[in-house]
Amino acid sequence: MLKRAFVGVLGVVVVLAAAMAVNTWRTPSQQVAVAAPPPLAIDLDAAVQRLSGAVQLRTVSSLENVAQSEAEFDKLHALLAQQFPKLHAVLKKEVVGSKALLYTWAGSDPAAAPVALLAHQDVVPIAPGTEKMWTVAPFSGTVQDGFVWGRGTLDNKSNLMAQFEAVEMLVAAGFQPRQTVYFVFGDDEEVSGLRGALPIAQLLKSRGVRLDWVLDEGLLVLDGVLPGLSKPAALIGLAEKGYATFFLSLDTAPGHSSMPPAHSAIGQMSAALARLEATPMPGGIQGVARSMFGTLAPEMGGVNRFMLTNLWLTAPLVQGQLEKSPSSNAMLRTTTALTIVKAGNKDNVLPGRAEAAVNFRVLPGDSLQSVEAHLRKTLANDAIQIEAYPGNSEPSPVSPTEGKGYATLARSVREVFPEAVVAPGLMTAATDSRHFSLVSDAVYRFSPLQMKGEDLARFHGTNERLAVANYARMIQFYHQVLRSTGPAAAAQ
């Protein structure tokens, strides 16, 4: 009897293994075959100097002090007008709100659905006390060792300036898009986009504009970052997570530390926060994450390809591994981060109030309501008051991988980064693009930057820099994307 059962189990295992092997072998690559684009003659030295000039302008945005850097934004606008005269002679320019910019490049076919490219003018400040840790002064725009150095070279003046470079070249060559192209350059992306990108999206909506697709900053061409993939991975963000901060407070009677109660304000708040951190929201390999791994799997080798191609059976094992890394875990679930804790001001006094802030990055499929319900249930203390941050936002809708927008971007990536594998991805941070779901169902997040893992900390960090060779490919990428809006592309 036991022998028969063992043989039966063994037979099931053999059949499953065979089915998985066949499935792995039969799953084809999803990469688009493209021809090499014609060579693009870029005056790279001049383009680099223009980027350097933009980086030298301290366009730091502030949530509270709107006028803080107005003069620097004015200088940037003057630089753009001076350095890109052909663009400014053809495109219509509008200033929206304080310093946000909207450019309209009229298409030749009024019936063709328009598109939009986004970038932002503002940058984050330098963390106090870290200025001397920079190899060069952070707003110097120094060009050395094959890099342009300074705040904004990665986030986000390189995208902005590369778009200007591409348009200037196309206008000089006599190109006119068939589809109208809008360029949206917000001035407060780093502090919400509520004064720049959102009003522009609302303005376009009020004019009856419905965009075929939208491209904003986002995921990158990651080189050597994804285990099991020997090629760079160019991830196009289909969606971005929502943002949810909740402020917690607990009031008790203050007292002398020599006569502490059984449960102090600090103790109760600490216990509640510990429960919250130990009880993450449910997650799984689903939605955008599943689409990403399904696209990458055929490009991998060995056990990684085998496991990711057969997620119908291997998902629990793969999920367990992904959850061990903060970056991959963030793709699977709404994350919980304890970011602020405040209580007490004297060592022998029991404080009467304890406060904390918790930040969630909300996975598409979850909502602000479901996050707050999880928070209340897990804190398990009705004495803790909960206040939602007014700037909380739902996760964005998930954009399609079918249709003109994704196909255009995937093809342009393959043309400029032929060695890269293109796959959909999820943006875990917030961008201006979330406001454009008002006017488009196809909003994508991708920055044509090829980066290694060790360089990712330069975003918003110390020694932010951009390789000159990388910048050349950025210009070429936007040139290819914009060419796709022309009459020749429509005829294909």
Short mmCIF file of C-alpha atoms in Angstrom, two decimals:
data_model
loop_
_atom_site.label_atom_id
_atom_site.label_comp_id
_atom_site.label_asym_id
_atom_site.label_seq_id
_atom_site.Cartn_x
_atom_site.Cartn_y
_atom_site.Cartn_z
CA MET A 1 0.00 0.00 0.00
CA LEU A 2 2.73 2.47 1.00
CA LYS A 3 4.82 1.51 -1.98
CA ARG A 4 1.86 2.13 -4.29
CA ALA A 5 1.21 5.53 -2.71
CA PHE A 6 4.87 6.47 -3.05
CA VAL A 7 4.87 5.49 -6.70
CA GLY A 8 1.73 7.56 -7.22
CA VAL A 9 3.26 10.64 -5.58
CA LEU A 10 6.44 10.17 -7.57
CA GLY A 11 4.42 9.96 -10.75
CA VAL A 12 2.64 13.24 -9.96
CA VAL A 13 5.99 14.92 -9.27
CA VAL A 14 7.44 13.66 -12.56
CA VAL A 15 4.39 14.86 -14.50
CA LEU A 16 4.51 18.28 -12.84
CA ALA A 17 8.23 18.62 -13.50
CA ALA A 18 7.74 17.64 -17.13
CA ALA A 19 4.87 20.10 -17.53
CA MET A 20 6.95 22.88 -16.01
CA ALA A 21 9.92 22.07 -18.26
CA VAL A 22 7.75 22.08 -21.38
CA ASN A 23 6.08 25.33 -20.30
CA THR A 24 9.48 26.93 -19.74
CA TRP A 25 10.77 25.80 -23.11
CA ARG A 26 7.63 26.88 -25.00
CA THR A 27 7.29 30.37 -23.48
CA PRO A 28 8.61 32.77 -26.13
CA SER A 29 10.35 36.09 -25.80
CA GLN A 30 8.02 39.11 -25.87
CA GLN A 31 10.69 41.51 -27.10
CA VAL A 32 9.97 43.60 -30.18
CA ALA A 33 12.42 43.22 -33.06
CA VAL A 34 13.52 46.61 -34.39
CA ALA A 35 15.95 47.92 -36.97
CA ALA A 36 18.75 50.23 -35.94
CA PRO A 37 17.64 53.87 -36.28
CA PRO A 38 19.54 56.21 -38.58
CA PRO A 39 22.53 57.91 -36.93
CA LEU A 40 21.64 61.08 -35.07
CA ALA A 41 24.16 63.91 -35.28
CA ILE A 42 24.12 65.48 -31.83
CA ASP A 43 26.40 68.38 -30.90
CA LEU A 44 26.97 66.68 -27.57
CA ASP A 45 29.48 69.16 -26.18
CA ALA A 46 27.03 72.01 -26.67
CA ALA A 47 24.13 69.98 -25.27
CA VAL A 48 26.16 69.11 -22.18
CA GLN A 49 26.98 72.77 -21.60
CA ARG A 50 23.31 73.66 -21.82
CA LEU A 51 22.48 70.98 -19.25
CA SER A 52 25.28 72.24 -17.04
CA GLY A 53 23.82 75.74 -17.20
CA ALA A 54 20.39 74.47 -16.14
CA VAL A 55 21.86 72.50 -13.23
CA GLN A 56 23.53 75.65 -11.90
CA LEU A 57 20.11 77.21 -11.28
CA ARG A 58 18.81 76.39 -7.79
CA THR A 59 15.19 75.67 -8.66
CA VAL A 60 14.43 74.10 -5.28
CA SER A 61 10.69 73.78 -4.67
CA SER A 62 9.04 74.35 -1.30
CA LEU A 63 5.65 73.24 -0.05
CA GLU A 64 5.21 76.25 2.25
CA ASN A 65 7.28 79.02 0.68
CA VAL A 66 6.07 79.19 -2.92
CA ALA A 67 8.16 82.27 -3.74
CA GLN A 68 11.38 80.81 -2.33
CA SER A 69 13.10 80.16 -5.69
CA GLU A 70 11.05 82.27 -8.11
CA ALA A 71 14.10 84.15 -9.37
CA GLU A 72 15.88 80.87 -10.16
CA PHE A 73 12.88 79.59 -12.12
CA ASP A 74 12.84 82.86 -14.07
CA LYS A 75 16.50 82.33 -14.92
CA LEU A 76 15.74 78.81 -16.12
CA HIS A 77 12.92 80.07 -18.33
CA ALA A 78 15.27 82.68 -19.80
CA LEU A 79 17.94 80.04 -20.44
CA LEU A 80 15.44 77.82 -22.27
CA ALA A 81 14.24 80.71 -24.43
CA GLN A 82 17.79 81.74 -25.29
CA GLN A 83 19.24 78.27 -25.93
CA PHE A 84 16.32 76.83 -27.91
CA PRO A 85 15.18 79.63 -30.25
CA LYS A 86 13.78 77.38 -33.00
CA LEU A 87 11.56 75.57 -30.52
CA HIS A 88 10.26 78.83 -29.12
CA ALA A 89 9.55 80.14 -32.62
CA VAL A 90 7.24 77.22 -33.41
CA LEU A 91 5.74 75.94 -30.15
CA LYS A 92 3.16 77.86 -28.13
CA LYS A 93 4.33 78.58 -24.57
CA GLU A 94 2.07 79.17 -21.56
CA VAL A 95 2.98 79.79 -17.93
CA VAL A 96 0.50 78.08 -15.62
CA GLY A 97 0.21 78.95 -11.96
CA SER A 98 3.46 80.37 -10.65
CA LYS A 99 6.23 78.90 -12.83
CA ALA A 100 4.90 75.73 -14.47
CA LEU A 101 5.28 75.59 -18.25
CA LEU A 102 2.99 74.19 -20.92
CA TYR A 103 4.25 74.03 -24.51
CA THR A 104 2.01 73.04 -27.42
CA TRP A 105 3.46 71.68 -30.66
CA ALA A 106 0.53 71.78 -33.06
CA GLY A 107 0.10 68.67 -35.18
CA SER A 108 -0.74 68.60 -38.86
CA ASP A 109 -3.83 66.42 -38.31
CA PRO A 110 -6.42 68.01 -36.00
CA ALA A 111 -8.29 64.69 -35.85
CA ALA A 112 -5.29 62.78 -34.49
CA ALA A 113 -5.30 62.21 -30.73
CA PRO A 114 -2.62 64.31 -29.00
CA VAL A 115 0.12 63.05 -26.67
CA ALA A 116 2.06 64.59 -23.80
CA LEU A 117 5.63 64.41 -22.51
CA LEU A 118 6.35 65.50 -18.94
CA ALA A 119 9.39 66.54 -16.93
CA HIS A 120 9.80 68.85 -13.97
CA GLN A 121 11.92 71.93 -13.42
CA ASP A 122 12.27 71.72 -9.63
CA VAL A 123 14.83 69.82 -7.60
CA VAL A 124 15.16 68.72 -3.99
CA PRO A 125 17.47 70.63 -1.63
CA ILE A 126 20.85 69.38 -0.45
CA ALA A 127 20.56 67.63 2.90
CA PRO A 128 21.99 70.01 5.53
CA GLY A 129 25.46 69.02 6.62
CA THR A 130 26.21 66.92 3.52
CA GLU A 131 27.52 69.68 1.26
CA LYS A 132 31.16 68.81 1.95
CA MET A 133 30.54 65.16 1.04
CA TRP A 134 30.07 66.11 -2.62
CA THR A 135 33.00 65.62 -5.00
CA VAL A 136 32.09 68.98 -6.56
CA ALA A 137 29.76 71.76 -5.41
CA PRO A 138 26.21 70.41 -5.82
CA PHE A 139 24.98 73.31 -7.97
CA SER A 140 28.19 73.79 -9.96
CA GLY A 141 27.12 71.81 -13.04
CA THR A 142 30.75 70.71 -13.31
CA VAL A 143 31.65 68.52 -16.28
CA GLN A 144 34.49 66.15 -15.41
CA ASP A 145 35.47 62.49 -15.70
CA GLY A 146 32.79 61.93 -18.33
CA PHE A 147 29.95 63.12 -16.11
CA VAL A 148 27.82 66.20 -15.56
CA TRP A 149 27.68 66.68 -11.78
CA GLY A 150 25.04 68.37 -9.69
CA ARG A 151 21.55 68.35 -8.27
CA GLY A 152 19.02 67.68 -11.00
CA THR A 153 21.28 65.82 -13.41
CA LEU A 154 19.30 62.65 -12.71
CA ASP A 155 16.11 64.09 -11.25
CA ASN A 156 14.89 65.69 -13.44
CA LYS A 157 16.61 68.37 -15.52
CA SER A 158 18.22 65.80 -17.79
CA ASN A 159 14.79 64.61 -18.97
CA LEU A 160 13.63 68.21 -19.38
CA MET A 161 16.70 69.36 -21.29
CA ALA A 162 16.89 66.20 -23.43
CA GLN A 163 13.31 66.85 -24.57
CA PHE A 164 14.22 70.43 -25.50
CA GLU A 165 17.30 69.21 -27.39
CA ALA A 166 15.25 66.66 -29.35
CA VAL A 167 12.54 69.16 -30.27
CA GLU A 168 15.07 71.81 -31.32
CA MET A 169 16.74 69.31 -33.65
CA LEU A 170 13.43 68.16 -35.14
CA VAL A 171 12.18 71.71 -35.71
CA ALA A 172 15.50 72.61 -37.37
CA ALA A 173 15.05 69.62 -39.70
CA GLY A 174 11.57 70.81 -40.70
CA PHE A 175 9.72 68.06 -38.84
CA GLN A 176 6.11 68.62 -37.81
CA PRO A 177 4.22 66.02 -35.78
CA ARG A 178 0.95 64.67 -37.12
CA GLN A 179 -0.34 64.40 -33.55
CA THR A 180 -0.28 67.53 -31.40
CA VAL A 181 2.34 67.15 -28.67
CA TYR A 182 2.06 68.84 -25.29
CA PHE A 183 5.12 69.35 -23.10
CA VAL A 184 4.36 69.74 -19.40
CA PHE A 185 7.11 71.04 -17.12
CA GLY A 186 5.90 71.36 -13.54
CA ASP A 187 7.59 73.52 -10.92
CA ASP A 188 6.63 71.63 -7.74
CA GLU A 189 6.79 67.91 -8.50
CA GLU A 190 9.07 67.29 -5.53
CA VAL A 191 6.44 68.66 -3.15
CA SER A 192 3.19 67.33 -4.71
CA GLY A 193 2.61 68.76 -8.21
CA LEU A 194 -0.56 70.42 -6.91
CA ARG A 195 0.51 73.87 -8.14
CA GLY A 196 2.00 72.82 -11.48
CA ALA A 197 1.07 69.50 -13.10
CA LEU A 198 -2.43 69.25 -11.63
CA PRO A 199 -3.56 72.70 -12.84
CA ILE A 200 -2.15 71.93 -16.29
CA ALA A 201 -4.04 68.62 -16.42
CA GLN A 202 -7.20 70.46 -15.33
CA LEU A 203 -6.57 73.16 -17.97
CA LEU A 204 -6.25 70.56 -20.73
CA LYS A 205 -9.41 68.83 -19.53
CA SER A 206 -11.29 72.15 -19.56
CA ARG A 207 -10.22 72.56 -23.20
CA GLY A 208 -11.64 69.16 -24.09
CA VAL A 209 -8.21 67.54 -24.59
CA ARG A 210 -8.05 63.75 -24.32
CA LEU A 211 -4.49 62.42 -24.62
CA ASP A 212 -3.67 59.25 -26.55
CA TRP A 213 -0.81 58.59 -24.13
CA VAL A 214 1.45 60.34 -21.63
CA LEU A 215 5.13 59.84 -20.79
CA ASP A 216 6.69 61.10 -17.56
CA GLU A 217 9.83 60.32 -15.59
CA GLY A 218 9.89 56.97 -13.88
CA LEU A 219 11.58 53.60 -14.00
CA LEU A 220 15.00 53.13 -15.56
CA VAL A 221 17.19 50.88 -17.66
CA LEU A 222 18.60 48.81 -14.80
CA ASP A 223 21.96 47.22 -15.52
CA GLY A 224 22.97 44.26 -13.36
CA VAL A 225 20.24 44.93 -10.80
CA LEU A 226 17.77 42.09 -11.39
CA PRO A 227 19.13 38.67 -10.32
CA GLY A 228 19.17 36.06 -13.07
CA LEU A 229 19.02 38.60 -15.90
CA SER A 230 22.27 39.16 -17.76
CA LYS A 231 20.87 41.95 -19.91
CA PRO A 232 19.79 45.42 -18.75
CA ALA A 233 16.08 45.66 -17.93
CA ALA A 234 14.20 48.69 -19.26
CA LEU A 235 11.10 48.91 -17.09
CA ILE A 236 8.19 51.04 -18.27
CA GLY A 237 5.97 52.01 -15.36
CA LEU A 238 2.32 51.18 -15.98
CA ALA A 239 1.19 52.64 -12.67
CA GLU A 240 2.43 54.20 -9.47
CA LYS A 241 1.61 53.46 -5.89
CA GLY A 242 -0.62 55.71 -3.87
CA TYR A 243 0.60 57.82 -0.97
CA ALA A 244 -0.97 57.60 2.48
CA THR A 245 0.36 59.17 5.67
CA PHE A 246 -1.55 58.96 8.92
CA PHE A 247 -0.69 60.94 12.04
CA LEU A 248 -1.29 59.12 15.32
CA SER A 249 -1.69 60.64 18.78
CA LEU A 250 -2.38 59.23 22.22
CA ASP A 251 -3.21 61.35 25.28
CA THR A 252 -2.86 60.13 28.85
CA ALA A 253 -2.34 61.79 32.24
CA PRO A 254 1.25 63.02 32.66
CA GLY A 255 3.06 62.10 35.83
CA HIS A 256 6.24 61.53 37.78
CA SER A 257 8.51 58.77 36.58
CA SER A 258 8.80 57.40 40.13
CA MET A 259 5.17 56.22 39.99
CA PRO A 260 4.62 54.93 36.45
CA PRO A 261 1.29 53.39 35.42
CA ALA A 262 1.09 49.89 34.01
CA HIS A 263 0.68 51.27 30.51
CA SER A 264 2.23 54.65 29.70
CA ALA A 265 1.57 56.75 26.59
CA ILE A 266 4.97 55.76 25.19
CA GLY A 267 4.41 52.08 26.00
CA GLN A 268 0.97 51.97 24.43
CA MET A 269 2.07 53.79 21.29
CA SER A 270 5.21 51.65 20.98
CA ALA A 271 3.23 48.43 21.32
CA ALA A 272 0.74 49.58 18.69
CA LEU A 273 3.51 50.56 16.28
CA ALA A 274 5.27 47.25 16.83
CA ARG A 275 2.05 45.41 15.94
CA LEU A 276 1.71 47.53 12.82
CA GLU A 277 5.25 46.84 11.65
CA ALA A 278 4.87 43.12 12.36
CA THR A 279 1.59 42.88 10.44
CA PRO A 280 2.14 44.00 6.84
CA MET A 281 -0.77 44.25 4.46
CA PRO A 282 -1.33 41.14 2.32
CA GLY A 283 0.71 40.88 -0.84
CA GLY A 284 1.38 38.61 -3.75
CA ILE A 285 2.81 38.25 -7.25
CA GLN A 286 -0.12 39.77 -9.05
CA GLY A 287 -1.07 42.68 -11.27
CA VAL A 288 1.87 44.67 -12.63
CA ALA A 289 4.44 42.55 -10.78
CA ARG A 290 3.18 39.36 -12.38
CA SER A 291 3.18 41.01 -15.80
CA MET A 292 6.77 42.17 -15.26
CA PHE A 293 8.07 38.76 -14.21
CA GLY A 294 6.16 37.05 -17.01
CA THR A 295 7.86 39.34 -19.55
CA LEU A 296 11.33 38.97 -18.04
CA ALA A 297 11.22 35.20 -17.49
CA PRO A 298 11.98 34.11 -21.10
CA GLU A 299 15.06 36.36 -21.08
CA MET A 300 16.55 34.67 -18.02
CA GLY A 301 18.50 31.47 -17.70
CA GLY A 302 18.56 28.46 -15.44
CA VAL A 303 16.49 28.20 -12.30
CA ASN A 304 15.27 31.82 -12.46
CA ARG A 305 13.65 31.24 -15.83
CA PHE A 306 12.17 27.95 -14.66
CA MET A 307 10.68 29.43 -11.49
CA LEU A 308 9.31 32.64 -13.01
CA THR A 309 7.81 30.92 -16.05
CA ASN A 310 5.85 28.59 -13.79
CA LEU A 311 4.42 30.98 -11.24
CA TRP A 312 1.14 29.02 -11.38
CA LEU A 313 2.97 26.56 -9.12
CA THR A 314 6.08 28.33 -7.83
CA ALA A 315 4.54 31.65 -6.73
CA PRO A 316 4.71 30.95 -2.95
CA LEU A 317 8.41 30.07 -3.15
CA VAL A 318 9.25 33.04 -5.37
CA GLN A 319 7.23 35.41 -3.20
CA GLY A 320 9.11 34.26 -0.11
CA GLN A 321 12.39 35.18 -1.76
CA LEU A 322 11.15 38.52 -3.08
CA GLU A 323 9.87 39.54 0.34
CA LYS A 324 13.41 39.36 1.76
CA SER A 325 14.48 42.44 -0.23
CA PRO A 326 12.85 45.82 0.55
CA SER A 327 12.91 46.86 -3.12
CA SER A 328 11.23 43.71 -4.47
CA ASN A 329 8.89 43.41 -1.48
CA ALA A 330 7.60 46.90 -2.35
CA MET A 331 6.36 45.55 -5.71
CA LEU A 332 4.20 42.94 -4.00
CA ARG A 333 2.22 44.87 -1.39
CA THR A 334 1.25 48.13 0.21
CA THR A 335 4.26 48.93 2.40
CA THR A 336 4.21 50.29 5.94
CA ALA A 337 6.91 52.71 7.14
CA LEU A 338 7.11 54.19 10.65
CA THR A 339 8.60 57.60 9.93
CA ILE A 340 8.08 59.89 12.97
CA VAL A 341 7.81 59.21 16.71
CA LYS A 342 7.62 61.98 19.31
CA ALA A 343 7.05 61.83 23.08
CA GLY A 344 8.52 63.34 26.23
CA ASN A 345 10.98 66.13 26.92
CA LYS A 346 12.42 65.26 30.35
CA ASP A 347 13.92 62.07 31.66
CA ASN A 348 11.95 61.96 34.94
CA VAL A 349 8.54 63.00 33.59
CA LEU A 350 5.97 60.69 32.06
CA PRO A 351 4.68 62.50 28.97
CA GLY A 352 0.96 62.94 28.60
CA ARG A 353 1.10 62.67 24.82
CA ALA A 354 2.77 60.37 22.31
CA GLU A 355 2.70 61.05 18.58
CA ALA A 356 3.74 59.13 15.49
CA ALA A 357 3.46 59.23 11.71
CA VAL A 358 3.06 56.17 9.48
CA ASN A 359 3.55 56.29 5.72
CA PHE A 360 2.02 53.71 3.39
CA ARG A 361 2.77 53.34 -0.30
CA VAL A 362 -0.48 51.95 -1.63
CA LEU A 363 -0.45 49.12 -4.16
CA PRO A 364 -2.92 49.33 -7.05
CA GLY A 365 -5.85 47.22 -5.92
CA ASP A 366 -5.70 48.61 -2.39
CA SER A 367 -7.16 52.01 -1.48
CA LEU A 368 -6.86 54.75 1.11
CA GLN A 369 -9.98 53.33 2.75
CA SER A 370 -8.63 49.78 2.97
CA VAL A 371 -5.30 51.05 4.30
CA GLU A 372 -7.00 53.05 7.05
CA ALA A 373 -9.13 50.04 7.96
CA HIS A 374 -5.99 47.91 8.26
CA LEU A 375 -4.34 50.61 10.36
CA ARG A 376 -7.21 50.84 12.84
CA LYS A 377 -7.56 47.08 13.16
CA THR A 378 -3.84 46.49 13.68
CA LEU A 379 -3.25 49.32 16.14
CA ALA A 380 -5.99 47.72 18.25
CA ASN A 381 -6.20 50.71 20.59
CA ASP A 382 -9.23 52.98 20.41
CA ALA A 383 -7.42 55.59 22.51
CA ILE A 384 -5.08 56.32 19.59
CA GLN A 385 -6.45 59.14 17.45
CA ILE A 386 -5.85 58.93 13.68
CA GLU A 387 -5.64 61.89 11.32
CA ALA A 388 -5.11 61.48 7.58
CA TYR A 389 -2.66 63.74 5.75
CA PRO A 390 -4.63 66.01 3.36
CA GLY A 391 -2.23 65.25 0.51
CA ASN A 392 -2.89 61.50 0.50
CA SER A 393 -3.58 60.07 -2.96
CA GLU A 394 -4.99 56.85 -4.31
CA PRO A 395 -2.81 54.56 -6.43
CA SER A 396 -2.95 55.41 -10.10
CA PRO A 397 -4.93 53.38 -12.61
CA VAL A 398 -2.91 50.69 -14.39
CA SER A 399 -2.14 51.65 -17.99
CA PRO A 400 -2.41 49.05 -20.76
CA THR A 401 0.47 47.24 -22.42
CA GLU A 402 -1.68 46.99 -25.55
CA GLY A 403 -2.10 50.06 -27.70
CA LYS A 404 -0.05 52.79 -29.35
CA GLY A 405 1.53 54.35 -26.25
CA TYR A 406 3.28 51.31 -24.77
CA ALA A 407 4.22 50.04 -28.24
CA THR A 408 5.80 53.39 -29.13
CA LEU A 409 7.85 53.51 -25.96
CA ALA A 410 8.91 49.86 -26.16
CA ARG A 411 10.05 50.29 -29.75
CA SER A 412 11.95 53.51 -28.98
CA VAL A 413 13.69 51.83 -26.03
CA ARG A 414 14.75 48.90 -28.19
CA GLU A 415 16.03 51.27 -30.88
CA VAL A 416 18.18 53.27 -28.47
CA PHE A 417 19.02 50.51 -25.96
CA PRO A 418 19.16 47.42 -28.25
CA GLU A 419 20.83 45.34 -25.56
CA ALA A 420 17.99 45.92 -23.08
CA VAL A 421 14.94 43.82 -22.28
CA VAL A 422 11.73 45.88 -22.13
CA ALA A 423 9.14 44.98 -19.51
CA PRO A 424 6.27 46.64 -17.65
CA GLY A 425 6.92 47.75 -14.08
CA LEU A 426 5.43 49.49 -11.07
CA MET A 427 6.60 52.93 -9.91
CA THR A 428 6.85 52.88 -6.12
CA ALA A 429 7.39 56.65 -5.80
CA ALA A 430 5.08 59.51 -6.79
CA THR A 431 5.40 61.58 -9.97
CA ASP A 432 3.50 64.38 -11.69
CA SER A 433 2.02 61.77 -14.02
CA ARG A 434 -0.58 60.69 -11.47
CA HIS A 435 -2.48 63.91 -12.13
CA PHE A 436 -2.83 63.05 -15.83
CA SER A 437 -5.27 60.20 -15.33
CA LEU A 438 -7.73 63.12 -15.65
CA VAL A 439 -7.01 63.31 -19.37
CA SER A 440 -5.61 59.91 -20.42
CA ASP A 441 -6.06 56.19 -19.83
CA ALA A 442 -2.48 55.43 -20.93
CA VAL A 443 0.05 57.10 -18.61
CA TYR A 444 3.60 55.72 -18.58
CA ARG A 445 6.60 56.38 -16.37
CA PHE A 446 10.08 55.85 -17.82
CA SER A 447 13.37 57.72 -17.77
CA PRO A 448 15.86 56.70 -20.49
CA LEU A 449 18.72 56.42 -18.01
CA GLN A 450 20.91 53.31 -17.87
CA MET A 451 21.98 52.85 -14.26
CA LYS A 452 23.81 50.29 -12.14
CA GLY A 453 22.61 49.44 -8.67
CA GLU A 454 25.36 51.35 -6.89
CA ASP A 455 24.31 54.58 -8.60
CA LEU A 456 20.65 54.51 -7.54
CA ALA A 457 21.45 56.17 -4.20
CA ARG A 458 22.52 59.30 -6.13
CA PHE A 459 18.85 60.15 -6.77
CA HIS A 460 18.04 62.81 -4.14
CA GLY A 461 21.41 61.91 -2.61
CA THR A 462 25.04 62.96 -2.57
CA ASN A 463 27.14 63.21 -5.76
CA GLU A 464 24.21 63.17 -8.16
CA ARG A 465 25.69 62.92 -11.64
CA LEU A 466 24.88 61.88 -15.21
CA ALA A 467 27.24 60.20 -17.64
CA VAL A 468 27.69 62.25 -20.80
CA ALA A 469 27.21 59.10 -22.89
CA ASN A 470 23.95 58.49 -21.03
CA TYR A 471 22.75 61.97 -21.88
CA ALA A 472 23.38 61.37 -25.58
CA ARG A 473 21.10 58.33 -25.44
CA MET A 474 18.43 60.32 -23.59
CA ILE A 475 18.33 62.87 -26.40
CA GLN A 476 18.21 60.10 -29.00
CA PHE A 477 15.37 58.37 -27.14
CA TYR A 478 13.17 61.46 -27.06
CA HIS A 479 14.04 62.11 -30.71
CA GLN A 480 12.77 58.61 -31.59
CA VAL A 481 9.62 58.98 -29.47
CA LEU A 482 8.76 62.31 -31.08
CA ARG A 483 9.42 60.99 -34.57
CA SER A 484 6.75 58.37 -33.86
CA THR A 485 4.15 61.17 -33.78
CA GLY A 486 4.92 62.11 -37.37
CA PRO A 487 3.12 61.22 -40.62
CA ALA A 488 5.67 58.55 -41.59
CA ALA A 489 5.03 56.61 -38.37
CA ALA A 490 1.26 56.80 -38.91
CA ALA A 491 1.68 55.19 -42.33
CA GLN A 492 3.50 52.15 -40.91
#
